[in-house]
Amino acid sequence: RRRRRRSRPSPRRRGPTRPAAAAGSRGASGRGRLCRRSRRRRRHPGGTSSTPSRRLGRRCGRARPGARPRPSSRSSSRARRRGPLRRVRASRPWPNRTRCPRGRSRRAAAPGAGPSSGRGSQDRGLRPGGPGEEAHDCRWELCARERTSGRRARGGGNRYTTTDTAAGTPMAIQSGRSAIVDLIKVCCYSWPLCTLALVAGEACLLAVIIKKVAFNDIDYSTYLEQAALVKSGVRDYAKVEGAQGPLVYPAGHVWLYAAVGAWADGSVIFAQRLFAALYVLDQLVVARIYAGALSPRRFPPVLLALLATSKRAHSVFALRLFNDGPNALLCHLAVLLLMRGDDVAACVVYSIAVSIKMSALLYAPAVYLVLAARRGHRGAWLRVGVCALVQVVAGWPFLTTHPVSYLANAFNFGRGFKHAWSVNFKWVPCAPLAPEFATALADCDGIFSSTGFKVSTLAVHLAVLLALADRRWLSRRGGFLAFMRDPTKRGGFSAGAVARLTLGCNFVGVACARSLHFQFRVWYANAVPLLLASTQLPWAANAALLVAIEAAWNPWGVSETSSVASSVLLTGAHLVVLAGLFLGPDAGEPEDRGKKRR
């Protein structure tokens, strides 16, 4: 009998006497029974304290003096859903409050009321104070992190928010400020709202640029002359020339500017408006790529404003009318279609981009990896055949009459570039040629124009691609060789991985290009923020890289060309971004197996 009496739990024992689920409604902390006084106080809460009555109950016995009140089990579950509990200090004391030296808020004694002391103040959760002192009141508040904007906007709150009727006006002002701040946060983290703001802002900005800045004709008139010659019946590419030189672009370029000339009907303003619309559409497509590839926590949607900071991109589209703008738009659209799983449409759009300018071939290695991971090598080559069919349709008038001349001039991989207009390798030495020996595609004699320099840049390009593919893009699939043996083993790539692979592959090609001209800025201008967000570089380094790249793409000094210093700056920034991509996290996670592909 003594052993049983000793093993029986004492009514004043502090250990749990029943399961937590049953004790949740018994006490403030879900442990132990409530004494009779606590149960009576919960049914009939008394006193003037604003502390919720359900938190006044303690374990059996009176509340300890100065003990910190704990939230109930119900409030704990709500706190687990909405965020951790933390002590919140008011940034500005309310009119009837003063700051406690211990970090607690302290309610001033009511006028005409004596000091709070004794057991009553302890039972109400207040710390007793001596004569002339005030009682401490410890309060808790939920950390307002997520899903509180609606409650605050409606004027509601949670049961842990302190209220005071005597300070109605300051609390109303504070609630209004909180609602405004929460509304701003919602707008900054909303992809649709930020995309709409980007598109509308770019449309207005381009309208102002077209109206205020004069048009600069560099190659636009030459493009129209070459298209007019083709429309007149000339099919030999060697005989199609303009004011700036021979035709060196595939057939899609000819049909594009033939359509632009027919639509504009000789009006440059109409052509500028058309290219401005293409630029706005490109921004919309790129914003959708960002929304599908990055999370708002990793890349807040408000940072889409970075896409509108490139002065050179606006100039290429609206003031120069180069073919690089439509080419970039089609490449970005092909990436978006690949992210959504529409492989055939993506291949058609991508092949049209290649038919306008061969710079789209920089995406080709990543496009094949994405297709092989989804369809295998056989399915990938079938879709490569779709791309080839589009090229045949675009160049059919030239392939049926002068095929050798068309292929030799439209897809000339060995043509030269002028050293004077180079943006990335201006620091490579090259002696200028005499005017009588200079041509439209060569103006110097030295390392820059040598065959060894061409081969070395191509070798570096392939080596960097293989290293990234083996260590970052395909590391979860066993590396490059294992992927080529069985590409469908781990399934296709996710939407974010498709964006990182394609845009990263294009960036590698740009960084290793033999020469870059000012209009080539649109090849990767919109991809740099996404690539930097996928690295582990600090935000300060990312911001510095964005500023350095944009500064290097603009002329320094009175000259309209780049300088040696700007060229060195651009090359260094490209190397840092490549290092960030190589040392960053794996970019080739597999997609959901349950997702359907077309």
Tab-separated table of N, CA, C and O in Angstrom, residues 266-363:
chain	number	residue	atom	x	y	z
A	266	GLY	N	9.026	52.742	-96.363
A	266	GLY	CA	9.956	53.858	-96.418
A	266	GLY	C	9.964	54.758	-95.203
A	266	GLY	O	10.763	55.695	-95.145
A	267	SER	N	9.091	54.554	-94.244
A	267	SER	CA	9.027	55.396	-93.049
A	267	SER	C	9.885	54.776	-91.945
A	267	SER	O	9.645	53.630	-91.519
A	268	VAL	N	10.866	55.521	-91.472
A	268	VAL	CA	11.725	55.021	-90.410
A	268	VAL	C	10.981	54.969	-89.086
A	268	VAL	O	11.201	54.072	-88.263
A	269	ILE	N	10.070	55.909	-88.852
A	269	ILE	CA	9.315	55.933	-87.598
A	269	ILE	C	8.495	54.665	-87.438
A	269	ILE	O	8.439	54.069	-86.352
A	270	PHE	N	7.858	54.209	-88.510
A	270	PHE	CA	7.072	52.981	-88.442
A	270	PHE	C	7.962	51.784	-88.125
A	270	PHE	O	7.594	50.904	-87.339
A	271	ALA	N	9.131	51.741	-88.745
A	271	ALA	CA	10.062	50.657	-88.457
A	271	ALA	C	10.543	50.705	-87.005
A	271	ALA	O	10.668	49.664	-86.341
A	272	GLN	N	10.802	51.905	-86.479
A	272	GLN	CA	11.214	52.027	-85.082
A	272	GLN	C	10.112	51.567	-84.137
A	272	GLN	O	10.383	50.901	-83.128
A	273	ARG	N	8.874	51.918	-84.443
A	273	ARG	CA	7.765	51.471	-83.599
A	273	ARG	C	7.611	49.958	-83.633
A	273	ARG	O	7.307	49.328	-82.610
A	274	LEU	N	7.827	49.366	-84.801
A	274	LEU	CA	7.762	47.908	-84.887
A	274	LEU	C	8.845	47.259	-84.037
A	274	LEU	O	8.574	46.301	-83.282
A	275	PHE	N	10.068	47.751	-84.113
A	275	PHE	CA	11.147	47.178	-83.311
A	275	PHE	C	10.956	47.480	-81.829
A	275	PHE	O	11.380	46.681	-80.975
A	276	ALA	N	10.346	48.610	-81.508
A	276	ALA	CA	10.033	48.885	-80.099
A	276	ALA	C	9.022	47.877	-79.563
A	276	ALA	O	9.142	47.405	-78.418
A	277	ALA	N	8.029	47.530	-80.373
A	277	ALA	CA	7.065	46.501	-79.961
A	277	ALA	C	7.750	45.153	-79.777
A	277	ALA	O	7.435	44.400	-78.836
A	278	LEU	N	8.704	44.835	-80.648
A	278	LEU	CA	9.460	43.590	-80.484
A	278	LEU	C	10.281	43.606	-79.196
A	278	LEU	O	10.403	42.579	-78.516
A	279	TYR	N	10.823	44.772	-78.853
A	279	TYR	CA	11.595	44.865	-77.608
A	279	TYR	C	10.702	44.656	-76.386
A	279	TYR	O	11.081	43.937	-75.443
A	280	VAL	N	9.522	45.261	-76.383
A	280	VAL	CA	8.604	45.074	-75.257
A	280	VAL	C	8.176	43.611	-75.159
A	280	VAL	O	8.077	43.038	-74.057
A	281	LEU	N	7.927	42.985	-76.303
A	281	LEU	CA	7.574	41.559	-76.294
A	281	LEU	C	8.731	40.714	-75.764
A	281	LEU	O	8.512	39.729	-75.039
A	282	ASP	N	9.944	41.082	-76.112
A	282	ASP	CA	11.106	40.360	-75.589
A	282	ASP	C	11.196	40.493	-74.074
A	282	ASP	O	11.509	39.511	-73.373
A	283	GLN	N	10.930	41.665	-73.543
A	283	GLN	CA	10.948	41.846	-72.089
A	283	GLN	C	9.873	40.999	-71.411
A	283	GLN	O	10.102	40.434	-70.326
A	284	LEU	N	8.717	40.902	-72.033
A	284	LEU	CA	7.654	40.066	-71.478
A	284	LEU	C	8.072	38.602	-71.460
A	284	LEU	O	7.862	37.890	-70.461
A	285	VAL	N	8.668	38.120	-72.542
A	285	VAL	CA	9.105	36.721	-72.604
A	285	VAL	C	10.190	36.455	-71.554
A	285	VAL	O	10.165	35.431	-70.851
A	286	VAL	N	11.142	37.359	-71.425
A	286	VAL	CA	12.212	37.175	-70.445
A	286	VAL	C	11.655	37.199	-69.022
A	286	VAL	O	12.107	36.427	-68.150
A	287	ALA	N	10.673	38.044	-68.747
A	287	ALA	CA	10.061	38.068	-67.422
A	287	ALA	C	9.381	36.744	-67.109
A	287	ALA	O	9.431	36.256	-65.972
A	288	ARG	N	8.752	36.131	-68.103
A	288	ARG	CA	8.141	34.813	-67.885
A	288	ARG	C	9.207	33.750	-67.647
A	288	ARG	O	8.989	32.797	-66.886
A	289	ILE	N	10.359	33.879	-68.286
A	289	ILE	CA	11.460	32.944	-68.027
A	289	ILE	C	11.928	33.067	-66.580
A	289	ILE	O	12.135	32.061	-65.883
A	290	TYR	N	12.076	34.288	-66.094
A	290	TYR	CA	12.492	34.499	-64.710
A	290	TYR	C	11.461	33.937	-63.739
A	290	TYR	O	11.819	33.335	-62.715
A	291	ALA	N	10.175	34.140	-64.035
A	291	ALA	CA	9.136	33.643	-63.134
A	291	ALA	C	9.128	32.122	-63.074
A	291	ALA	O	8.806	31.538	-62.032
A	292	GLY	N	9.470	31.452	-64.176
A	292	GLY	CA	9.487	29.996	-64.178
A	292	GLY	C	10.769	29.383	-63.674
A	292	GLY	O	10.797	28.191	-63.342
A	293	ALA	N	11.839	30.168	-63.607
A	293	ALA	CA	13.140	29.621	-63.231
A	293	ALA	C	13.568	29.973	-61.815
A	293	ALA	O	14.357	29.229	-61.219
A	294	LEU	N	13.088	31.080	-61.251
A	294	LEU	CA	13.557	31.553	-59.953
A	294	LEU	C	12.389	31.705	-59.000
A	294	LEU	O	11.263	32.014	-59.410
A	295	SER	N	12.649	31.495	-57.735
A	295	SER	CA	11.639	31.703	-56.702
A	295	SER	C	11.687	33.153	-56.223
A	295	SER	O	12.749	33.789	-56.277
A	296	PRO	N	10.565	33.697	-55.749
A	296	PRO	CA	10.589	35.081	-55.249
A	296	PRO	C	11.544	35.300	-54.094
A	296	PRO	O	12.041	36.406	-53.902
A	297	ARG	N	11.810	34.260	-53.315
A	297	ARG	CA	12.756	34.428	-52.209
A	297	ARG	C	14.189	34.533	-52.722
A	297	ARG	O	15.012	35.269	-52.161
A	298	ARG	N	14.490	33.798	-53.789
A	298	ARG	CA	15.836	33.851	-54.367
A	298	ARG	C	16.038	35.105	-55.208
A	298	ARG	O	17.114	35.716	-55.184
A	299	PHE	N	15.028	35.466	-55.957
A	299	PHE	CA	15.105	36.643	-56.832
A	299	PHE	C	13.778	37.376	-56.718
A	299	PHE	O	12.799	36.989	-57.364
A	300	PRO	N	13.670	38.400	-55.876
A	300	PRO	CA	12.407	39.127	-55.755
A	300	PRO	C	11.962	39.690	-57.098
A	300	PRO	O	12.774	40.231	-57.865
A	301	PRO	N	10.690	39.547	-57.448
A	301	PRO	CA	10.225	40.030	-58.767
A	301	PRO	C	10.458	41.507	-59.012
A	301	PRO	O	10.527	41.934	-60.166
A	302	VAL	N	10.585	42.296	-57.951
A	302	VAL	CA	10.820	43.721	-58.154
A	302	VAL	C	12.164	43.962	-58.842
A	302	VAL	O	12.366	45.008	-59.485
A	303	LEU	N	13.081	42.994	-58.768
A	303	LEU	CA	14.375	43.138	-59.434
A	303	LEU	C	14.293	42.952	-60.940
A	303	LEU	O	15.314	43.057	-61.628
A	304	LEU	N	13.095	42.691	-61.473
A	304	LEU	CA	12.928	42.691	-62.922
A	304	LEU	C	13.248	44.060	-63.516
A	304	LEU	O	13.473	44.172	-64.730
A	305	ALA	N	13.252	45.079	-62.681
A	305	ALA	CA	13.628	46.416	-63.159
A	305	ALA	C	15.054	46.451	-63.690
A	305	ALA	O	15.406	47.342	-64.474
A	306	LEU	N	15.889	45.465	-63.291
A	306	LEU	CA	17.252	45.417	-63.817
A	306	LEU	C	17.269	45.174	-65.322
A	306	LEU	O	18.246	45.520	-66.000
A	307	LEU	N	16.216	44.570	-65.860
A	307	LEU	CA	16.173	44.303	-67.295
A	307	LEU	C	16.045	45.584	-68.114
A	307	LEU	O	16.314	45.573	-69.315
A	308	ALA	N	15.627	46.662	-67.483
A	308	ALA	CA	15.423	47.922	-68.200
A	308	ALA	C	16.604	48.876	-68.058
A	308	ALA	O	16.488	50.045	-68.443
A	309	THR	N	17.727	48.405	-67.518
A	309	THR	CA	18.842	49.309	-67.244
A	309	THR	C	19.904	49.321	-68.339
A	309	THR	O	20.886	50.047	-68.205
A	310	SER	N	19.725	48.544	-69.398
A	310	SER	CA	20.740	48.473	-70.448
A	310	SER	C	20.481	49.562	-71.499
A	310	SER	O	19.506	49.497	-72.255
A	311	LYS	N	21.332	50.544	-71.532
A	311	LYS	CA	21.225	51.600	-72.535
A	311	LYS	C	21.499	51.067	-73.936
A	311	LYS	O	20.831	51.449	-74.904
A	312	ARG	N	22.454	50.153	-74.053
A	312	ARG	CA	22.809	49.604	-75.360
A	312	ARG	C	21.678	48.772	-75.948
A	312	ARG	O	21.454	48.781	-77.165
A	313	ALA	N	20.924	48.054	-75.135
A	313	ALA	CA	19.815	47.244	-75.642
A	313	ALA	C	18.712	48.123	-76.231
A	313	ALA	O	18.163	47.825	-77.299
A	314	HIS	N	18.383	49.222	-75.561
A	314	HIS	CA	17.391	50.148	-76.120
A	314	HIS	C	17.875	50.726	-77.448
A	314	HIS	O	17.084	50.880	-78.390
A	315	SER	N	19.152	51.031	-77.519
A	315	SER	CA	19.684	51.603	-78.745
A	315	SER	C	19.661	50.604	-79.894
A	315	SER	O	19.332	50.949	-81.040
A	316	VAL	N	20.002	49.345	-79.621
A	316	VAL	CA	20.033	48.326	-80.675
A	316	VAL	C	18.639	48.104	-81.251
A	316	VAL	O	18.459	47.979	-82.475
A	317	PHE	N	17.627	48.089	-80.406
A	317	PHE	CA	16.270	47.833	-80.880
A	317	PHE	C	15.653	49.063	-81.549
A	317	PHE	O	15.162	48.983	-82.676
A	318	ALA	N	15.644	50.184	-80.860
A	318	ALA	CA	14.837	51.322	-81.294
A	318	ALA	C	15.573	52.341	-82.142
A	318	ALA	O	14.943	53.051	-82.934
A	319	LEU	N	16.907	52.442	-82.004
A	319	LEU	CA	17.648	53.492	-82.703
A	319	LEU	C	18.573	52.974	-83.798
A	319	LEU	O	19.042	53.768	-84.615
A	320	ARG	N	18.872	51.679	-83.820
A	320	ARG	CA	19.773	51.123	-84.830
A	320	ARG	C	19.078	50.117	-85.746
A	320	ARG	O	19.512	49.921	-86.867
A	321	LEU	N	18.053	49.451	-85.239
A	321	LEU	CA	17.264	48.475	-86.015
A	321	LEU	C	18.137	47.345	-86.546
A	321	LEU	O	18.005	46.910	-87.697
A	322	PHE	N	19.035	46.824	-85.688
A	322	PHE	CA	19.858	45.683	-86.059
A	322	PHE	C	19.020	44.407	-86.037
A	322	PHE	O	17.974	44.326	-85.382
A	323	ASN	N	19.538	43.371	-86.705
A	323	ASN	CA	18.843	42.086	-86.692
A	323	ASN	C	19.105	41.296	-85.413
A	323	ASN	O	18.493	40.241	-85.203
A	324	ASP	N	19.976	41.798	-84.540
A	324	ASP	CA	20.235	41.108	-83.281
A	324	ASP	C	19.027	41.144	-82.350
A	324	ASP	O	18.848	40.220	-81.548
A	325	GLY	N	18.207	42.190	-82.449
A	325	GLY	CA	17.023	42.277	-81.598
A	325	GLY	C	16.008	41.185	-81.887
A	325	GLY	O	15.632	40.421	-80.971
A	326	PRO	N	15.497	41.049	-83.122
A	326	PRO	CA	14.580	39.932	-83.413
A	326	PRO	C	15.194	38.565	-83.162
A	326	PRO	O	14.499	37.633	-82.737
A	327	ASN	N	16.489	38.423	-83.403
A	327	ASN	CA	17.150	37.150	-83.142
A	327	ASN	C	17.114	36.807	-81.654
A	327	ASN	O	16.826	35.666	-81.264
A	328	ALA	N	17.395	37.791	-80.780
A	328	ALA	CA	17.346	37.554	-79.335
A	328	ALA	C	15.932	37.225	-78.873
A	328	ALA	O	15.731	36.359	-78.011
A	329	LEU	N	14.934	37.905	-79.438
A	329	LEU	CA	13.546	37.623	-79.078
A	329	LEU	C	13.180	36.177	-79.391
A	329	LEU	O	12.572	35.473	-78.563
A	330	LEU	N	13.535	35.692	-80.567
A	330	LEU	CA	13.200	34.317	-80.946
A	330	LEU	C	13.955	33.301	-80.089
A	330	LEU	O	13.401	32.254	-79.727
A	331	CYS	N	15.203	33.605	-79.739
A	331	CYS	CA	15.946	32.691	-78.864
A	331	CYS	C	15.313	32.600	-77.482
A	331	CYS	O	15.167	31.502	-76.917
A	332	HIS	N	14.915	33.719	-76.922
A	332	HIS	CA	14.260	33.706	-75.610
A	332	HIS	C	12.912	33.000	-75.675
A	332	HIS	O	12.541	32.276	-74.730
A	333	LEU	N	12.189	33.188	-76.758
A	333	LEU	CA	10.913	32.486	-76.905
A	333	LEU	C	11.125	30.977	-76.999
A	333	LEU	O	10.343	30.191	-76.444
A	334	ALA	N	12.183	30.539	-77.688
A	334	ALA	CA	12.488	29.109	-77.758
A	334	ALA	C	12.833	28.555	-76.378
A	334	ALA	O	12.422	27.438	-76.021
A	335	VAL	N	13.564	29.318	-75.566
A	335	VAL	CA	13.880	28.875	-74.206
A	335	VAL	C	12.616	28.740	-73.377
A	335	VAL	O	12.440	27.754	-72.630
A	336	LEU	N	11.708	29.694	-73.499
A	336	LEU	CA	10.453	29.617	-72.744
A	336	LEU	C	9.628	28.406	-73.168
A	336	LEU	O	9.029	27.723	-72.316
A	337	LEU	N	9.584	28.105	-74.451
A	337	LEU	CA	8.850	26.929	-74.916
A	337	LEU	C	9.502	25.637	-74.432
A	337	LEU	O	8.801	24.669	-74.088
A	338	LEU	N	10.824	25.597	-74.384
A	338	LEU	CA	11.497	24.426	-73.824
A	338	LEU	C	11.192	24.260	-72.341
A	338	LEU	O	11.020	23.136	-71.848
A	339	MET	N	11.122	25.355	-71.613
A	339	MET	CA	10.774	25.273	-70.196
A	339	MET	C	9.369	24.720	-69.999
A	339	MET	O	9.110	24.018	-69.012
A	340	ARG	N	8.470	25.020	-70.903
A	340	ARG	CA	7.089	24.534	-70.793
A	340	ARG	C	6.893	23.163	-71.415
A	340	ARG	O	5.785	22.635	-71.397
A	341	GLY	N	7.933	22.573	-72.005
A	341	GLY	CA	7.851	21.220	-72.525
A	341	GLY	C	7.369	21.080	-73.944
A	341	GLY	O	7.161	19.962	-74.412
A	342	ASP	N	7.200	22.167	-74.674
A	342	ASP	CA	6.750	22.104	-76.066
A	342	ASP	C	7.981	22.069	-76.961
A	342	ASP	O	8.442	23.086	-77.472
A	343	ASP	N	8.519	20.875	-77.179
A	343	ASP	CA	9.804	20.736	-77.845
A	343	ASP	C	9.729	21.066	-79.335
A	343	ASP	O	10.637	21.714	-79.875
A	344	VAL	N	8.692	20.613	-80.015
A	344	VAL	CA	8.603	20.822	-81.468
A	344	VAL	C	8.487	22.308	-81.780
A	344	VAL	O	9.196	22.845	-82.651
A	345	ALA	N	7.600	23.013	-81.085
A	345	ALA	CA	7.458	24.455	-81.312
A	345	ALA	C	8.748	25.190	-80.965
A	345	ALA	O	9.147	26.138	-81.658
A	346	ALA	N	9.424	24.754	-79.902
A	346	ALA	CA	10.691	25.387	-79.536
A	346	ALA	C	11.736	25.191	-80.627
A	346	ALA	O	12.483	26.119	-80.947
A	347	CYS	N	11.785	23.996	-81.226
A	347	CYS	CA	12.752	23.749	-82.291
A	347	CYS	C	12.447	24.592	-83.527
A	347	CYS	O	13.362	25.102	-84.185
A	348	VAL	N	11.171	24.769	-83.851
A	348	VAL	CA	10.803	25.589	-85.005
A	348	VAL	C	11.212	27.039	-84.785
A	348	VAL	O	11.826	27.682	-85.656
A	349	VAL	N	10.891	27.588	-83.613
A	349	VAL	CA	11.233	28.976	-83.309
A	349	VAL	C	12.744	29.157	-83.256
A	349	VAL	O	13.293	30.149	-83.768
A	350	TYR	N	13.427	28.193	-82.663
A	350	TYR	CA	14.890	28.289	-82.573
A	350	TYR	C	15.534	28.241	-83.962
A	350	TYR	O	16.498	28.975	-84.244
A	351	SER	N	15.026	27.408	-84.846
A	351	SER	CA	15.587	27.337	-86.196
A	351	SER	C	15.329	28.626	-86.974
A	351	SER	O	16.167	29.050	-87.774
A	352	ILE	N	14.192	29.270	-86.749
A	352	ILE	CA	13.950	30.569	-87.380
A	352	ILE	C	14.968	31.601	-86.892
A	352	ILE	O	15.466	32.428	-87.674
A	353	ALA	N	15.290	31.557	-85.587
A	353	ALA	CA	16.310	32.470	-85.059
A	353	ALA	C	17.664	32.221	-85.714
A	353	ALA	O	18.399	33.164	-86.042
A	354	VAL	N	18.021	30.952	-85.935
A	354	VAL	CA	19.291	30.643	-86.597
A	354	VAL	C	19.285	31.137	-88.035
A	354	VAL	O	20.310	31.595	-88.561
A	355	SER	N	18.118	31.075	-88.694
A	355	SER	CA	18.041	31.551	-90.076
A	355	SER	C	18.177	33.065	-90.185
A	355	SER	O	18.448	33.579	-91.275
A	356	ILE	N	17.992	33.796	-89.098
A	356	ILE	CA	18.187	35.249	-89.105
A	356	ILE	C	19.644	35.603	-88.844
A	356	ILE	O	20.223	36.464	-89.517
A	357	LYS	N	20.253	34.924	-87.865
A	357	LYS	CA	21.655	35.178	-87.547
A	357	LYS	C	22.240	33.941	-86.873
A	357	LYS	O	21.589	33.314	-86.023
A	358	MET	N	23.470	33.610	-87.228
A	358	MET	CA	24.083	32.393	-86.710
A	358	MET	C	24.452	32.486	-85.230
A	358	MET	O	24.854	31.475	-84.640
A	359	SER	N	24.351	33.641	-84.623
A	359	SER	CA	24.669	33.746	-83.202
A	359	SER	C	23.760	32.883	-82.350
A	359	SER	O	24.120	32.519	-81.223
A	360	ALA	N	22.591	32.509	-82.856
A	360	ALA	CA	21.696	31.618	-82.106
A	360	ALA	C	22.284	30.229	-81.931
A	360	ALA	O	21.821	29.462	-81.079
A	361	LEU	N	23.291	29.868	-82.718
A	361	LEU	CA	23.927	28.558	-82.569
A	361	LEU	C	24.637	28.409	-81.230
A	361	LEU	O	24.994	27.287	-80.848
A	362	LEU	N	24.878	29.497	-80.515
A	362	LEU	CA	25.486	29.398	-79.196
A	362	LEU	C	24.605	28.633	-78.212
A	362	LEU	O	25.093	28.093	-77.218
A	363	TYR	N	23.299	28.588	-78.465
A	363	TYR	CA	22.378	27.827	-77.613
A	363	TYR	C	22.360	26.335	-77.961
A	363	TYR	O	21.782	25.541	-77.214
